[in-house]
Amino acid sequence: MNDTPLMCPSSPWDTPDGKVFGIVAGTVEKPEVHYLKETLDATPELVAKLNGEDPGEVLRVAAPCAKTACKHHDGEAHQCTLVSRIVSTVPIMFVGRAPCAIRSTCLWWAQEGAEACKRCPKVVTHPRVIADTDLALAAAPPKQVTDLSA
Ligand code: SF4
């Protein structure tokens, strides 16, 4: 049995054991994630190469799903509500599936399949502004975290 934990592909860049799998290119209005062939550790050396850019705006990082400690997690349904909203509100960006080094462990892929991958290249984990109205709607969490001990 494979007990590898599913990875959230929109984790904070400094999450312990986080793996960088994408770099955000494009513009603030139209971001576009470029996927890496192999993941990288988000080391201080890598961050230093960003020339002062906010790593949360530039790096896409995967780390084990935080489950009920995350404001987007539906504890009862054991689902990520963020990717559910992305799939239901954000238009397709990419026909097919982006080449992605974390697909086999990606929570969004496990939950929503190719529909998540068609929209994933638009996602910026911590944007200064969200120019895309559909993405802004999708990013609004359904609840605030009140219990981080679970
Ligand atoms: S949703 Fe698809 S493209 Fe995005 S990280 Fe997961 S497997 Fe990769």
Coordinates of C-alpha atoms and ligand atoms in Angstrom, one line a residue:
M1 CA 0.0 0.0 0.0
N2 CA 1.3 3.5 -0.9
D3 CA 1.2 5.7 2.2
T4 CA 2.9 8.7 0.6
P5 CA 1.0 11.8 1.9
L6 CA -0.8 13.8 -0.8
M7 CA 0.8 17.1 -1.4
C8 CA -0.9 20.5 -1.6
P9 CA 0.4 22.3 -4.7
S10 CA -0.2 25.7 -3.3
S11 CA 1.8 25.5 -0.1
P12 CA 3.7 28.4 1.5
W13 CA 7.2 28.4 0.0
D14 CA 8.8 28.0 3.5
T15 CA 6.8 25.0 4.5
P16 CA 9.2 22.4 6.0
D17 CA 10.1 19.8 3.4
G18 CA 8.4 21.8 0.6
K19 CA 9.3 21.1 -2.9
V20 CA 9.5 23.7 -5.6
F21 CA 7.8 22.3 -8.7
G22 CA 6.9 25.5 -10.7
I23 CA 8.0 29.0 -11.3
V24 CA 5.5 31.8 -11.9
A25 CA 6.2 33.7 -15.1
G26 CA 3.9 35.9 -17.2
T27 CA 2.5 39.2 -15.7
V28 CA 0.6 40.2 -12.6
E29 CA -2.5 40.3 -14.8
K30 CA -1.8 37.0 -16.5
P31 CA 0.5 34.8 -14.5
E32 CA 1.6 31.5 -16.0
V33 CA 3.3 28.8 -14.1
H34 CA 6.2 27.1 -15.8
Y35 CA 6.6 23.5 -14.5
L36 CA 10.0 22.1 -13.6
K37 CA 11.2 18.7 -14.8
E38 CA 12.4 17.9 -11.3
T39 CA 11.5 19.4 -8.0
L40 CA 13.9 21.6 -6.0
D41 CA 14.3 22.3 -2.3
A42 CA 13.3 25.9 -1.4
T43 CA 16.7 26.6 0.1
P44 CA 18.0 30.1 1.1
E45 CA 20.4 29.8 -1.9
L46 CA 17.4 29.4 -4.3
V47 CA 15.5 32.2 -2.7
A48 CA 18.6 34.4 -3.0
K49 CA 18.5 34.0 -6.8
L50 CA 15.0 35.6 -6.9
N51 CA 16.6 39.1 -6.6
G52 CA 14.3 40.2 -3.8
E53 CA 11.1 39.0 -5.4
D54 CA 8.6 37.6 -2.9
P55 CA 9.1 33.8 -3.0
G56 CA 5.3 33.4 -2.5
E57 CA 4.7 35.2 -5.7
V58 CA 7.4 33.4 -7.7
L59 CA 7.5 29.8 -6.5
R60 CA 4.9 27.1 -6.6
V61 CA 5.7 24.7 -3.7
A62 CA 4.2 21.4 -2.8
A63 CA 4.1 20.1 0.7
P64 CA 2.0 17.5 2.6
C65 CA -1.6 18.7 3.0
A66 CA -2.1 20.5 6.3
K67 CA -5.7 19.1 6.5
T68 CA -7.8 20.7 9.2
A69 CA -5.0 23.3 10.0
C70 CA -5.7 24.8 6.5
K71 CA -8.6 27.2 6.1
H72 CA -9.5 25.6 2.7
H73 CA -9.9 22.1 4.1
D74 CA -13.3 20.6 4.6
G75 CA -12.7 18.3 7.5
E76 CA -16.0 16.5 7.2
A77 CA -15.7 15.7 3.4
H78 CA -11.9 15.3 3.6
Q79 CA -11.6 17.6 0.6
C80 CA -9.7 20.6 -0.5
T81 CA -12.3 23.3 -1.1
L82 CA -9.8 25.6 -2.8
V83 CA -9.4 23.3 -5.8
S84 CA -13.1 22.6 -5.9
R85 CA -13.7 26.4 -6.2
I86 CA -11.0 26.8 -8.8
V87 CA -12.5 24.0 -11.0
S88 CA -16.0 25.5 -10.7
T89 CA -15.2 29.2 -11.2
V90 CA -11.9 29.6 -13.1
P91 CA -11.9 29.1 -16.9
I92 CA -9.6 26.5 -18.5
M93 CA -6.1 27.9 -19.2
F94 CA -4.4 24.8 -20.5
V95 CA -5.9 22.2 -22.7
G96 CA -4.6 18.8 -21.5
R97 CA -2.2 18.5 -18.6
A98 CA 0.8 20.6 -17.9
P99 CA 3.9 18.4 -17.6
C100 CA 4.3 18.3 -13.8
A101 CA 6.8 16.6 -11.5
I102 CA 4.5 16.1 -8.6
R103 CA 1.4 14.7 -10.3
S104 CA 1.6 11.3 -8.7
T105 CA 1.3 12.8 -5.2
C106 CA -0.7 15.9 -6.0
L107 CA -3.9 16.3 -3.9
W108 CA -5.6 18.5 -6.5
W109 CA -5.0 15.9 -9.2
A110 CA -6.2 13.1 -6.9
Q111 CA -9.4 15.1 -6.1
E112 CA -10.3 16.8 -9.4
G113 CA -8.1 15.1 -12.0
A114 CA -7.3 16.9 -15.3
E115 CA -9.8 19.7 -14.6
A116 CA -7.4 20.9 -11.8
C117 CA -4.4 20.7 -14.1
K118 CA -6.1 22.7 -16.8
R119 CA -6.4 25.7 -14.4
C120 CA -3.4 25.2 -12.2
P121 CA -1.0 27.3 -14.3
K122 CA -2.9 30.4 -13.3
V123 CA -2.4 29.9 -9.6
V124 CA -0.1 32.1 -7.6
T125 CA 0.2 31.1 -4.0
H126 CA 0.6 34.6 -2.4
P127 CA -0.1 37.2 -5.1
R128 CA 0.2 40.9 -4.2
V129 CA -3.0 41.4 -6.2
I130 CA -5.4 39.0 -7.8
A131 CA -6.2 40.6 -11.1
D132 CA -8.4 37.7 -12.2
T133 CA -11.9 38.0 -10.6
D134 CA -12.6 34.3 -11.0
L135 CA -9.4 33.4 -9.2
A136 CA -10.2 36.0 -6.4
L137 CA -13.5 34.3 -5.9
A138 CA -11.9 30.9 -5.8
A139 CA -9.2 32.0 -3.3
A140 CA -11.7 33.2 -0.7
P141 CA -11.7 30.5 2.0
P142 CA -15.0 29.1 3.3
K143 CA -14.0 29.5 6.9
Q144 CA -11.3 30.9 9.2
V145 CA -9.1 28.5 11.0
T146 CA -10.1 28.4 14.7
D147 CA -8.4 25.2 15.8
L148 CA -4.8 24.6 14.7
S149 CA -4.3 21.8 17.1
A150 CA -6.3 19.3 15.2
Ligands
SF4_1 S1 -3.1 20.3 -10.3 FE1 -2.0 19.2 -12.0 S2 -0.5 20.6 -12.8 FE2 -1.2 21.4 -10.8 S3 0.3 20.6 -9.4 FE3 -1.3 19.2 -9.4 S4 -0.8 17.6 -10.9 FE4 0.5 19.4 -11.2

